[in-house]
mmCIF file of C-alpha atoms in Angstrom:
data_model
loop_
_atom_site.group_PDB
_atom_site.id
_atom_site.type_symbol
_atom_site.label_atom_id
_atom_site.label_comp_id
_atom_site.label_asym_id
_atom_site.label_seq_id
_atom_site.Cartn_x
_atom_site.Cartn_y
_atom_site.Cartn_z
ATOM 1 C CA MET A 108 -0.500 42.853 5.574
ATOM 2 C CA ALA A 109 0.483 39.177 5.587
ATOM 3 C CA SER A 110 0.410 37.506 2.192
ATOM 4 C CA ALA A 111 -1.993 34.625 1.542
ATOM 5 C CA PRO A 112 -0.499 31.144 1.936
ATOM 6 C CA ASP A 113 0.518 29.228 -1.156
ATOM 7 C CA SER A 114 -2.203 26.936 -2.460
ATOM 8 C CA VAL A 115 -1.776 23.219 -3.164
ATOM 9 C CA LEU A 116 -4.101 21.007 -5.174
ATOM 10 C CA VAL A 117 -3.837 17.322 -4.266
ATOM 11 C CA VAL A 118 -5.180 15.058 -7.014
ATOM 12 C CA GLY A 119 -6.309 11.797 -5.409
ATOM 13 C CA ALA A 120 -8.231 11.311 -2.154
ATOM 14 C CA GLY A 121 -6.903 7.937 -1.067
ATOM 15 C CA ILE A 122 -4.777 7.426 2.020
ATOM 16 C CA ILE A 123 -1.685 8.926 0.324
ATOM 17 C CA GLY A 124 -3.532 12.045 -0.841
ATOM 18 C CA ILE A 125 -5.136 12.485 2.572
ATOM 19 C CA ALA A 126 -1.783 12.146 4.333
ATOM 20 C CA CYS A 127 -0.290 14.724 1.952
ATOM 21 C CA ALA A 128 -3.203 17.082 2.678
ATOM 22 C CA HIS A 129 -2.675 16.623 6.423
ATOM 23 C CA TYR A 130 1.000 17.534 6.459
ATOM 24 C CA LEU A 131 0.628 20.318 3.889
ATOM 25 C CA SER A 132 -2.196 21.884 5.904
ATOM 26 C CA ARG A 133 -0.147 21.564 9.070
ATOM 27 C CA ALA A 134 2.723 23.342 7.279
ATOM 28 C CA GLY A 135 0.473 26.318 6.566
ATOM 29 C CA PHE A 136 -0.543 25.712 2.941
ATOM 30 C CA SER A 137 -4.068 26.255 1.640
ATOM 31 C CA VAL A 138 -5.046 22.755 0.499
ATOM 32 C CA SER A 139 -7.727 21.372 -1.818
ATOM 33 C CA VAL A 140 -8.215 17.710 -2.747
ATOM 34 C CA ILE A 141 -10.073 16.397 -5.779
ATOM 35 C CA ASP A 142 -10.840 12.819 -6.792
ATOM 36 C CA GLN A 143 -12.466 11.214 -9.812
ATOM 37 C CA GLY A 144 -14.509 9.069 -7.401
ATOM 38 C CA ARG A 145 -15.239 9.332 -3.722
ATOM 39 C CA VAL A 146 -12.853 9.948 -0.836
ATOM 40 C CA GLY A 147 -11.066 6.706 0.002
ATOM 41 C CA GLY A 148 -12.969 4.814 -2.679
ATOM 42 C CA GLY A 149 -9.989 3.132 -4.337
ATOM 43 C CA CYS A 150 -7.326 0.823 -2.948
ATOM 44 C CA SER A 151 -7.510 2.646 0.396
ATOM 45 C CA HIS A 152 -10.955 1.169 0.999
ATOM 46 C CA GLY A 153 -10.737 -2.612 1.031
ATOM 47 C CA ASN A 154 -7.194 -3.610 1.974
ATOM 48 C CA CYS A 155 -6.285 -5.411 5.196
ATOM 49 C CA GLY A 156 -5.042 -2.277 6.954
ATOM 50 C CA HIS A 157 -1.765 -3.727 8.174
ATOM 51 C CA ILE A 158 0.756 -1.114 9.339
ATOM 52 C CA CYS A 159 3.841 -3.262 8.946
ATOM 53 C CA ALA A 160 7.171 -1.573 9.558
ATOM 54 C CA SER A 161 8.605 -5.091 9.651
ATOM 55 C CA HIS A 162 7.900 -5.534 5.914
ATOM 56 C CA VAL A 163 11.356 -4.300 4.989
ATOM 57 C CA LEU A 164 12.081 -6.603 2.066
ATOM 58 C CA PRO A 165 10.788 -5.260 -1.266
ATOM 59 C CA MET A 166 8.778 -7.186 -3.827
ATOM 60 C CA THR A 167 11.941 -7.676 -5.909
ATOM 61 C CA ASP A 168 12.809 -10.799 -3.946
ATOM 62 C CA PRO A 169 14.702 -13.389 -6.044
ATOM 63 C CA ALA A 170 11.870 -15.831 -5.301
ATOM 64 C CA ALA A 171 9.338 -13.451 -6.905
ATOM 65 C CA LEU A 172 10.755 -14.160 -10.356
ATOM 66 C CA ARG A 173 10.261 -17.903 -9.922
ATOM 67 C CA GLU A 174 6.726 -17.398 -8.546
ATOM 68 C CA GLY A 175 5.813 -15.137 -11.443
ATOM 69 C CA LEU A 176 6.945 -17.712 -14.009
ATOM 70 C CA MET A 177 5.117 -20.530 -12.216
ATOM 71 C CA SER A 178 1.944 -18.449 -12.142
ATOM 72 C CA LEU A 179 1.733 -18.665 -15.932
ATOM 73 C CA VAL A 180 0.655 -22.295 -15.561
ATOM 74 C CA ARG A 181 -1.036 -22.097 -12.119
ATOM 75 C CA ARG A 182 -4.562 -20.730 -12.339
ATOM 76 C CA ASP A 183 -4.834 -20.325 -8.557
ATOM 77 C CA ALA A 184 -1.394 -18.752 -7.936
ATOM 78 C CA PRO A 185 -1.672 -16.056 -5.243
ATOM 79 C CA PHE A 186 0.934 -14.045 -7.173
ATOM 80 C CA LYS A 187 -0.312 -14.143 -10.758
ATOM 81 C CA VAL A 188 1.145 -12.649 -13.942
ATOM 82 C CA ARG A 189 -1.455 -12.660 -16.701
ATOM 83 C CA PRO A 190 0.205 -12.606 -20.156
ATOM 84 C CA GLN A 191 -0.328 -9.265 -21.881
ATOM 85 C CA TRP A 192 1.224 -8.207 -25.154
ATOM 86 C CA ARG A 193 1.712 -4.579 -24.161
ATOM 87 C CA VAL A 194 5.192 -3.241 -24.851
ATOM 88 C CA ALA A 195 5.111 -1.187 -21.625
ATOM 89 C CA MET A 196 4.171 -4.267 -19.587
ATOM 90 C CA LEU A 197 6.872 -6.446 -21.176
ATOM 91 C CA TRP A 198 9.490 -3.751 -20.542
ATOM 92 C CA TRP A 199 8.253 -3.408 -16.931
ATOM 93 C CA LEU A 200 8.573 -7.167 -16.383
ATOM 94 C CA LEU A 201 12.096 -7.156 -17.812
ATOM 95 C CA GLN A 202 13.169 -4.315 -15.521
ATOM 96 C CA PHE A 203 11.507 -5.981 -12.514
ATOM 97 C CA ALA A 204 13.287 -9.271 -13.284
ATOM 98 C CA ARG A 205 16.663 -7.493 -13.497
ATOM 99 C CA ARG A 206 16.178 -6.261 -9.930
ATOM 100 C CA CYS A 207 15.320 -9.663 -8.459
ATOM 101 C CA THR A 208 18.807 -10.275 -7.097
ATOM 102 C CA ARG A 209 19.899 -10.435 -3.485
ATOM 103 C CA ARG A 210 22.193 -7.415 -3.804
ATOM 104 C CA ARG A 211 19.577 -5.167 -5.344
ATOM 105 C CA MET A 212 16.884 -6.460 -2.989
ATOM 106 C CA LEU A 213 18.966 -5.519 0.071
ATOM 107 C CA GLU A 214 19.783 -2.121 -1.400
ATOM 108 C CA ALA A 215 16.104 -1.362 -1.981
ATOM 109 C CA ALA A 216 15.237 -2.747 1.456
ATOM 110 C CA ARG A 217 17.437 -0.167 3.197
ATOM 111 C CA HIS A 218 15.566 2.646 1.474
ATOM 112 C CA GLN A 219 12.211 0.997 2.160
ATOM 113 C CA GLN A 220 13.056 0.564 5.834
ATOM 114 C CA ALA A 221 13.691 4.308 6.217
ATOM 115 C CA ILE A 222 10.214 5.266 5.044
ATOM 116 C CA LEU A 223 8.511 2.395 6.894
ATOM 117 C CA GLU A 224 10.079 3.289 10.232
ATOM 118 C CA SER A 225 9.335 6.975 9.714
ATOM 119 C CA SER A 226 5.685 6.194 9.017
ATOM 120 C CA ARG A 227 5.366 3.976 12.074
ATOM 121 C CA ARG A 228 6.671 6.812 14.253
ATOM 122 C CA GLU A 229 4.319 9.296 12.586
ATOM 123 C CA TYR A 230 1.322 7.007 13.102
ATOM 124 C CA GLY A 231 2.223 6.630 16.766
ATOM 125 C CA ALA A 232 2.395 10.408 17.201
ATOM 126 C CA LEU A 233 -0.921 10.937 15.378
ATOM 127 C CA VAL A 234 -2.700 8.304 17.484
ATOM 128 C CA ASP A 235 -1.203 9.575 20.748
ATOM 129 C CA ALA A 236 -2.287 13.135 19.882
ATOM 130 C CA GLY A 237 -5.839 11.943 19.169
ATOM 131 C CA GLU A 238 -5.678 13.159 15.551
ATOM 132 C CA ILE A 239 -6.614 9.736 14.135
ATOM 133 C CA ASP A 240 -8.094 6.501 15.448
ATOM 134 C CA GLY A 241 -9.388 4.296 12.618
ATOM 135 C CA GLU A 242 -9.736 1.300 14.986
ATOM 136 C CA TRP A 243 -5.983 1.473 15.624
ATOM 137 C CA ARG A 244 -4.462 -1.673 17.151
ATOM 138 C CA GLY A 245 -0.832 -1.475 18.170
ATOM 139 C CA ASP A 246 -0.334 -5.067 19.302
ATOM 140 C CA GLY A 247 1.722 -6.305 16.365
ATOM 141 C CA LEU A 248 1.313 -8.561 13.351
ATOM 142 C CA LEU A 249 1.468 -12.364 13.432
ATOM 143 C CA TYR A 250 2.989 -14.311 10.500
ATOM 144 C CA VAL A 251 1.618 -17.865 10.708
ATOM 145 C CA LEU A 252 3.253 -20.835 8.919
ATOM 146 C CA GLN A 253 1.432 -24.025 8.083
ATOM 147 C CA SER A 254 4.303 -26.374 7.231
ATOM 148 C CA PRO A 255 7.739 -27.113 8.698
ATOM 149 C CA LYS A 256 9.219 -26.167 5.302
ATOM 150 C CA GLY A 257 7.460 -22.811 5.418
ATOM 151 C CA MET A 258 8.571 -22.313 9.012
ATOM 152 C CA ALA A 259 12.198 -22.980 8.108
ATOM 153 C CA ALA A 260 12.100 -20.615 5.128
ATOM 154 C CA PHE A 261 10.514 -17.837 7.175
ATOM 155 C CA ALA A 262 12.993 -18.400 10.004
ATOM 156 C CA ALA A 263 15.840 -17.821 7.554
ATOM 157 C CA MET A 264 14.216 -14.603 6.373
ATOM 158 C CA ASP A 265 13.603 -13.497 9.956
ATOM 159 C CA ALA A 266 17.284 -14.108 10.767
ATOM 160 C CA MET A 267 18.270 -11.968 7.782
ATOM 161 C CA LEU A 268 15.912 -9.193 8.900
ATOM 162 C CA SER A 269 17.463 -9.305 12.356
ATOM 163 C CA ASP A 270 21.072 -9.419 11.136
ATOM 164 C CA GLU A 271 20.801 -6.904 8.283
ATOM 165 C CA PHE A 272 18.113 -4.505 9.532
ATOM 166 C CA GLY A 273 17.717 -4.985 13.281
ATOM 167 C CA VAL A 274 14.092 -6.136 12.872
ATOM 168 C CA ALA A 275 13.397 -9.010 15.253
ATOM 169 C CA ALA A 276 10.315 -11.117 15.945
ATOM 170 C CA ARG A 277 9.196 -13.397 18.750
ATOM 171 C CA ARG A 278 9.117 -16.974 17.511
ATOM 172 C CA LEU A 279 6.126 -19.121 18.509
ATOM 173 C CA GLU A 280 6.105 -22.875 18.057
ATOM 174 C CA GLY A 281 3.024 -24.743 16.890
ATOM 175 C CA GLU A 282 1.868 -25.843 20.321
ATOM 176 C CA GLN A 283 1.959 -22.232 21.549
ATOM 177 C CA LEU A 284 -0.353 -20.828 18.910
ATOM 178 C CA ARG A 285 -3.734 -21.747 20.391
ATOM 179 C CA GLY A 286 -2.703 -20.086 23.623
ATOM 180 C CA PHE A 287 -1.682 -16.955 21.736
ATOM 181 C CA ASP A 288 -4.849 -16.822 19.626
ATOM 182 C CA PRO A 289 -7.586 -19.486 20.020
ATOM 183 C CA ALA A 290 -8.853 -18.790 16.498
ATOM 184 C CA LEU A 291 -5.863 -20.688 15.068
ATOM 185 C CA ARG A 292 -6.111 -24.368 14.213
ATOM 186 C CA THR A 293 -4.043 -27.052 15.882
ATOM 187 C CA GLY A 294 -1.254 -28.698 13.900
ATOM 188 C CA LEU A 295 0.277 -25.510 12.466
ATOM 189 C CA ALA A 296 4.064 -25.315 12.353
ATOM 190 C CA GLY A 297 4.450 -22.006 14.191
ATOM 191 C CA ALA A 298 4.514 -18.248 13.816
ATOM 192 C CA PHE A 299 6.568 -15.072 14.157
ATOM 193 C CA HIS A 300 5.143 -12.091 16.015
ATOM 194 C CA TYR A 301 6.403 -8.611 15.040
ATOM 195 C CA ALA A 302 5.306 -6.585 18.049
ATOM 196 C CA GLY A 303 6.133 -3.207 16.493
ATOM 197 C CA ASP A 304 3.534 -3.559 13.745
ATOM 198 C CA ALA A 305 -0.077 -2.400 13.964
ATOM 199 C CA SER A 306 -3.369 -2.406 12.066
ATOM 200 C CA VAL A 307 -6.324 -0.148 11.260
ATOM 201 C CA ARG A 308 -9.665 -0.422 9.549
ATOM 202 C CA PRO A 309 -8.794 1.388 6.294
ATOM 203 C CA ASP A 310 -12.205 2.757 5.337
ATOM 204 C CA VAL A 311 -12.806 4.070 8.863
ATOM 205 C CA LEU A 312 -9.352 5.655 9.081
ATOM 206 C CA VAL A 313 -9.731 7.404 5.711
ATOM 207 C CA SER A 314 -13.227 8.665 6.519
ATOM 208 C CA GLU A 315 -12.267 9.971 9.970
ATOM 209 C CA TRP A 316 -9.035 11.581 8.768
ATOM 210 C CA ALA A 317 -10.763 13.344 5.863
ATOM 211 C CA ALA A 318 -13.487 14.636 8.217
ATOM 212 C CA ALA A 319 -10.837 16.034 10.570
ATOM 213 C CA LEU A 320 -9.113 17.765 7.649
ATOM 214 C CA ARG A 321 -12.388 19.313 6.505
ATOM 215 C CA ASP A 322 -12.792 20.758 9.993
ATOM 216 C CA ARG A 323 -9.318 22.243 9.608
ATOM 217 C CA GLY A 324 -10.260 23.931 6.339
ATOM 218 C CA VAL A 325 -9.055 21.437 3.721
ATOM 219 C CA ARG A 326 -11.500 21.369 0.809
ATOM 220 C CA PHE A 327 -12.525 18.027 -0.748
ATOM 221 C CA GLU A 328 -14.342 17.615 -4.069
ATOM 222 C CA GLU A 329 -15.500 14.148 -5.091
ATOM 223 C CA ASN A 330 -16.456 12.884 -8.573
ATOM 224 C CA ARG A 331 -14.339 15.537 -10.292
ATOM 225 C CA ARG A 332 -12.397 14.108 -13.177
ATOM 226 C CA LEU A 333 -9.184 15.647 -14.498
ATOM 227 C CA THR A 334 -9.352 16.123 -18.279
ATOM 228 C CA ALA A 335 -6.334 18.231 -19.282
ATOM 229 C CA VAL A 336 -3.345 20.156 -17.969
ATOM 230 C CA ARG A 337 -2.290 23.661 -18.943
ATOM 231 C CA THR A 338 1.427 24.379 -18.686
ATOM 232 C CA ARG A 339 3.730 27.311 -19.279
ATOM 233 C CA SER A 340 7.516 27.691 -18.938
ATOM 234 C CA GLY A 341 8.105 24.465 -17.006
ATOM 235 C CA ALA A 342 5.178 24.840 -14.618
ATOM 236 C CA VAL A 343 1.533 23.800 -14.446
ATOM 237 C CA VAL A 344 -0.731 26.849 -14.412
ATOM 238 C CA SER A 345 -4.096 25.082 -14.306
ATOM 239 C CA MET A 346 -5.742 21.686 -14.320
ATOM 240 C CA GLU A 347 -8.881 21.303 -16.387
ATOM 241 C CA THR A 348 -11.641 19.113 -14.940
ATOM 242 C CA ASP A 349 -15.111 18.084 -16.064
ATOM 243 C CA ARG A 350 -16.418 20.890 -13.826
ATOM 244 C CA GLY A 351 -14.062 23.626 -14.945
ATOM 245 C CA PRO A 352 -10.432 24.617 -14.288
ATOM 246 C CA VAL A 353 -8.635 24.470 -10.944
ATOM 247 C CA ASP A 354 -5.655 26.732 -10.284
ATOM 248 C CA ALA A 355 -3.016 26.352 -7.577
ATOM 249 C CA ASP A 356 0.571 27.284 -6.822
ATOM 250 C CA HIS A 357 1.579 23.635 -6.372
ATOM 251 C CA TYR A 358 0.132 20.284 -7.463
ATOM 252 C CA VAL A 359 0.457 16.815 -5.917
ATOM 253 C CA ILE A 360 -0.356 13.719 -7.975
ATOM 254 C CA ALA A 361 -1.465 10.964 -5.595
ATOM 255 C CA THR A 362 -3.711 8.885 -7.835
ATOM 256 C CA GLY A 363 -2.301 5.447 -7.065
ATOM 257 C CA ALA A 364 -2.273 2.990 -9.945
ATOM 258 C CA TRP A 365 -3.810 5.633 -12.240
ATOM 259 C CA SER A 366 -0.781 7.908 -11.813
ATOM 260 C CA ALA A 367 0.989 6.547 -14.900
ATOM 261 C CA ARG A 368 -1.914 7.579 -17.117
ATOM 262 C CA LEU A 369 -2.020 11.008 -15.507
ATOM 263 C CA ALA A 370 1.748 11.427 -15.847
ATOM 264 C CA SER A 371 1.424 10.779 -19.574
ATOM 265 C CA THR A 372 -0.725 13.944 -19.714
ATOM 266 C CA PHE A 373 2.448 15.807 -18.769
ATOM 267 C CA GLY A 374 4.438 13.956 -21.413
ATOM 268 C CA ALA A 375 6.172 11.876 -18.708
ATOM 269 C CA ALA A 376 6.552 8.084 -18.649
ATOM 270 C CA LEU A 377 6.018 6.580 -15.193
ATOM 271 C CA PRO A 378 6.672 2.812 -14.968
ATOM 272 C CA LEU A 379 3.723 1.777 -12.827
ATOM 273 C CA GLU A 380 1.716 -1.411 -13.197
ATOM 274 C CA PRO A 381 -1.608 -2.012 -11.398
ATOM 275 C CA GLY A 382 -1.308 -4.954 -8.998
ATOM 276 C CA LYS A 383 -4.799 -6.267 -8.356
ATOM 277 C CA GLY A 384 -5.800 -7.503 -4.916
ATOM 278 C CA TYR A 385 -9.004 -8.835 -3.379
ATOM 279 C CA SER A 386 -10.728 -8.808 -0.020
ATOM 280 C CA LEU A 387 -13.781 -10.285 1.653
ATOM 281 C CA THR A 388 -15.345 -8.529 4.648
ATOM 282 C CA MET A 389 -17.658 -10.559 6.888
ATOM 283 C CA SER A 390 -19.324 -10.557 10.242
ATOM 284 C CA SER A 391 -17.209 -12.027 13.023
ATOM 285 C CA PRO A 392 -17.357 -15.805 13.436
ATOM 286 C CA ALA A 393 -17.768 -17.197 16.948
ATOM 287 C CA GLU A 394 -14.007 -17.868 17.052
ATOM 288 C CA CYS A 395 -12.702 -14.640 15.520
ATOM 289 C CA PRO A 396 -8.952 -13.896 15.410
ATOM 290 C CA LYS A 397 -7.791 -11.533 18.128
ATOM 291 C CA HIS A 398 -4.716 -10.403 16.181
ATOM 292 C CA PRO A 399 -4.082 -9.270 12.618
ATOM 293 C CA MET A 400 -2.280 -12.054 10.768
ATOM 294 C CA LEU A 401 -0.546 -12.954 7.537
ATOM 295 C CA PHE A 402 -0.259 -16.453 6.084
ATOM 296 C CA PRO A 403 2.866 -16.189 3.885
ATOM 297 C CA GLU A 404 2.559 -19.635 2.329
ATOM 298 C CA HIS A 405 -0.833 -18.695 0.868
ATOM 299 C CA ARG A 406 -0.310 -14.890 0.657
ATOM 300 C CA VAL A 407 -3.502 -14.129 2.581
ATOM 301 C CA GLY A 408 -4.004 -11.609 5.374
ATOM 302 C CA VAL A 409 -6.590 -11.426 8.167
ATOM 303 C CA THR A 410 -7.650 -8.374 10.141
ATOM 304 C CA PRO A 411 -10.222 -8.381 12.964
ATOM 305 C CA PHE A 412 -12.393 -5.262 13.238
ATOM 306 C CA ARG A 413 -14.684 -4.102 16.021
ATOM 307 C CA ASP A 414 -17.743 -5.428 14.202
ATOM 308 C CA GLY A 415 -16.357 -7.990 11.770
ATOM 309 C CA PHE A 416 -13.228 -9.218 10.068
ATOM 310 C CA ARG A 417 -11.549 -9.186 6.671
ATOM 311 C CA LEU A 418 -9.635 -11.672 4.534
ATOM 312 C CA GLY A 419 -7.528 -10.164 1.796
ATOM 313 C CA SER A 420 -4.439 -9.996 -0.381
ATOM 314 C CA MET A 421 -3.230 -11.840 -3.485
ATOM 315 C CA LEU A 422 -1.531 -10.012 -6.320
ATOM 316 C CA GLU A 423 -2.398 -10.157 -10.019
ATOM 317 C CA LEU A 424 -0.577 -8.267 -12.751
ATOM 318 C CA CYS A 425 -3.528 -8.163 -15.128
ATOM 319 C CA GLY A 426 -3.992 -4.532 -16.095
ATOM 320 C CA PHE A 427 -7.080 -2.585 -15.057
ATOM 321 C CA ASP A 428 -9.361 -5.599 -14.934
ATOM 322 C CA ALA A 429 -12.237 -4.658 -12.595
ATOM 323 C CA SER A 430 -13.872 -8.089 -12.436
ATOM 324 C CA ILE A 431 -14.142 -10.019 -9.171
ATOM 325 C CA PRO A 432 -14.070 -13.719 -10.102
ATOM 326 C CA ARG A 433 -16.008 -15.850 -7.652
ATOM 327 C CA ARG A 434 -13.178 -18.378 -7.587
ATOM 328 C CA ARG A 435 -10.728 -15.739 -6.269
ATOM 329 C CA ILE A 436 -13.008 -14.847 -3.359
ATOM 330 C CA ALA A 437 -13.528 -18.549 -2.645
ATOM 331 C CA GLN A 438 -9.740 -18.936 -2.734
ATOM 332 C CA LEU A 439 -9.372 -16.421 0.108
ATOM 333 C CA VAL A 440 -11.646 -18.517 2.333
ATOM 334 C CA ALA A 441 -10.074 -21.813 1.252
ATOM 335 C CA SER A 442 -6.590 -20.475 2.005
ATOM 336 C CA ALA A 443 -7.635 -19.148 5.411
ATOM 337 C CA SER A 444 -9.249 -22.490 6.271
ATOM 338 C CA HIS A 445 -5.779 -24.034 6.568
ATOM 339 C CA TYR A 446 -5.118 -21.729 9.540
ATOM 340 C CA LEU A 447 -8.373 -20.599 11.157
ATOM 341 C CA VAL A 448 -10.895 -22.672 13.073
ATOM 342 C CA GLU A 449 -13.650 -20.574 11.491
ATOM 343 C CA PRO A 450 -12.518 -18.821 8.305
ATOM 344 C CA GLU A 451 -15.974 -17.426 7.500
ATOM 345 C CA GLY A 452 -18.531 -15.229 9.211
ATOM 346 C CA ALA A 453 -22.252 -15.779 8.785
ATOM 347 C CA GLU A 454 -22.778 -12.519 6.867
ATOM 348 C CA VAL A 455 -20.776 -11.409 3.827
ATOM 349 C CA ARG A 456 -20.696 -7.603 3.927
ATOM 350 C CA GLU A 457 -18.473 -6.798 0.980
ATOM 351 C CA THR A 458 -16.427 -8.401 -1.767
ATOM 352 C CA TRP A 459 -13.845 -6.021 -3.181
ATOM 353 C CA SER A 460 -10.927 -5.646 -5.537
ATOM 354 C CA GLY A 461 -8.485 -2.795 -6.074
ATOM 355 C CA TRP A 462 -5.239 -1.926 -7.835
ATOM 356 C CA ARG A 463 -1.969 -1.223 -6.035
ATOM 357 C CA PRO A 464 0.562 0.948 -7.896
ATOM 358 C CA ILE A 465 3.761 -1.072 -8.390
ATOM 359 C CA THR A 466 7.090 0.215 -9.686
ATOM 360 C CA TRP A 467 9.678 -2.098 -11.191
ATOM 361 C CA ASP A 468 12.121 -1.472 -8.312
ATOM 362 C CA SER A 469 9.409 -1.860 -5.629
ATOM 363 C CA LEU A 470 10.039 1.622 -4.184
ATOM 364 C CA PRO A 471 7.517 4.476 -4.119
ATOM 365 C CA VAL A 472 7.735 7.549 -6.315
ATOM 366 C CA ILE A 473 7.956 10.714 -4.213
ATOM 367 C CA GLY A 474 9.397 13.932 -5.567
ATOM 368 C CA ARG A 475 9.154 16.704 -8.128
ATOM 369 C CA MET A 476 8.116 15.645 -11.591
ATOM 370 C CA PRO A 477 10.984 16.198 -14.032
ATOM 371 C CA SER A 478 10.403 19.275 -16.228
ATOM 372 C CA PHE A 479 7.643 20.675 -13.963
ATOM 373 C CA ARG A 480 8.894 22.592 -10.946
ATOM 374 C CA ASN A 481 5.526 22.876 -9.184
ATOM 375 C CA VAL A 482 4.304 19.257 -9.536
ATOM 376 C CA VAL A 483 5.134 16.562 -6.964
ATOM 377 C CA LEU A 484 4.400 12.853 -7.419
ATOM 378 C CA ALA A 485 3.337 10.653 -4.497
ATOM 379 C CA THR A 486 2.554 7.159 -5.759
ATOM 380 C CA GLY A 487 3.989 3.675 -6.354
ATOM 381 C CA HIS A 488 3.565 2.357 -2.795
ATOM 382 C CA HIS A 489 2.570 -1.154 -3.993
ATOM 383 C CA MET A 490 1.007 -3.122 -1.089
ATOM 384 C CA LEU A 491 2.315 -0.773 1.609
ATOM 385 C CA GLY A 492 0.326 2.378 0.914
ATOM 386 C CA MET A 493 -1.425 2.313 4.296
ATOM 387 C CA THR A 494 1.903 1.832 6.036
ATOM 388 C CA MET A 495 3.887 4.450 4.107
ATOM 389 C CA ALA A 496 1.237 7.188 3.981
ATOM 390 C CA PRO A 497 2.290 9.455 6.894
ATOM 391 C CA ALA A 498 5.984 9.539 5.966
ATOM 392 C CA THR A 499 5.019 10.192 2.350
ATOM 393 C CA GLY A 500 2.761 13.078 3.336
ATOM 394 C CA ARG A 501 5.414 14.584 5.553
ATOM 395 C CA LEU A 502 8.065 14.255 2.835
ATOM 396 C CA VAL A 503 5.791 15.872 0.236
ATOM 397 C CA ALA A 504 5.174 18.828 2.559
ATOM 398 C CA GLU A 505 8.918 19.181 3.123
ATOM 399 C CA ILE A 506 9.642 19.105 -0.619
ATOM 400 C CA ILE A 507 7.002 21.711 -1.472
ATOM 401 C CA GLY A 508 7.938 23.849 1.528
ATOM 402 C CA GLU A 509 11.632 23.541 0.593
ATOM 403 C CA ARG A 510 12.512 22.347 4.081
ATOM 404 C CA THR A 511 15.205 19.834 4.981
ATOM 405 C CA PRO A 512 13.612 16.403 4.464
ATOM 406 C CA HIS A 513 13.410 14.110 7.484
ATOM 407 C CA ILE A 514 14.520 11.120 5.361
ATOM 408 C CA ASP A 515 16.613 11.015 2.207
ATOM 409 C CA PRO A 516 14.205 11.519 -0.735
ATOM 410 C CA ALA A 517 16.736 10.616 -3.436
ATOM 411 C CA PRO A 518 15.892 6.854 -3.623
ATOM 412 C CA PHE A 519 12.246 7.718 -4.304
ATOM 413 C CA SER A 520 12.840 10.438 -6.891
ATOM 414 C CA PRO A 521 10.888 10.226 -10.186
ATOM 415 C CA GLY A 522 14.164 11.098 -11.888
ATOM 416 C CA ARG A 523 15.520 7.592 -11.259
ATOM 417 C CA PHE A 524 13.536 6.120 -14.153
#
């Protein structure tokens, strides 16, 4: 008689947890997923849904250090560091600052490119096979620049991406933009179109993917909070929840920005900081963008959906602050007004904020937790969780199944901290 398949409990039902469940189920494991809230209710819900394999450069750009310092005196800075006298936060900032050099940025970028390109291929295969849809659009991502200075700076970065990583964009001059997308204002400096990128509607993708996994036999339990962990001889034997214990052969921690708190339950220190972002979802204006876009000079993204569109982004290092200041939502619209003919729809459908999990080296954490042979971490994807999800899920399944990984997992190992 054939033995029962090994069981895996995935903690966290965001896009990363769902991707892990998909690839683990496909590999023959018996999979359950629990979440302290609802499926896809965290940062997977309200982001802009950009699938950007072109976003090779990590957050540890030398310019990020300067922007972070300037944000201390700029109330409306799109990248904002709020002073906090937490030792862990101060140590995190010091380690982040140490990595904001060109050499270390390029080193991290090579590792980031591997997982980005893998994910883009996986998404393509999933869409082609009809396993996911999520309002998939595979017509690229447009980076729009307002000023000649911004255009020149982005052109230099684009040249570096082409020379160092083989990632090339089509350059559009200002007078070409209205022909490319009539929703853009006249007088803009230009844009760069990365045709290999894509976009989805995050909440739709997560909902559809979870439903497909349920049909395949993956079990989901919402509103189940983890309270304690039982361990023995270097392994987890059970996880206690507010509705009783859950046992499995293997455990995956995919709880996003909350992963550091959960890791502390195991006696492990995980250097994650929550990076807060915002979005505003509206009905479509008469002149709605036809393409997903990013406005680098204002750090705002735009994504058109089938029945509306979304403005989003910004990054605040402010701890787990759940407030949604009215001025930050207004800032999204004001920033977009520099680029779009109509930056607002008539109906506001949702204002949202969420926390991205950010490591001090800007790389995700994927691998076995030190000291626990049956626990795998899958977190730390900062603002690229939607993009990196499929490759992360596949890598987690390979690690647990002890199969040869399709990309080198060493740069993402929890043991690097």
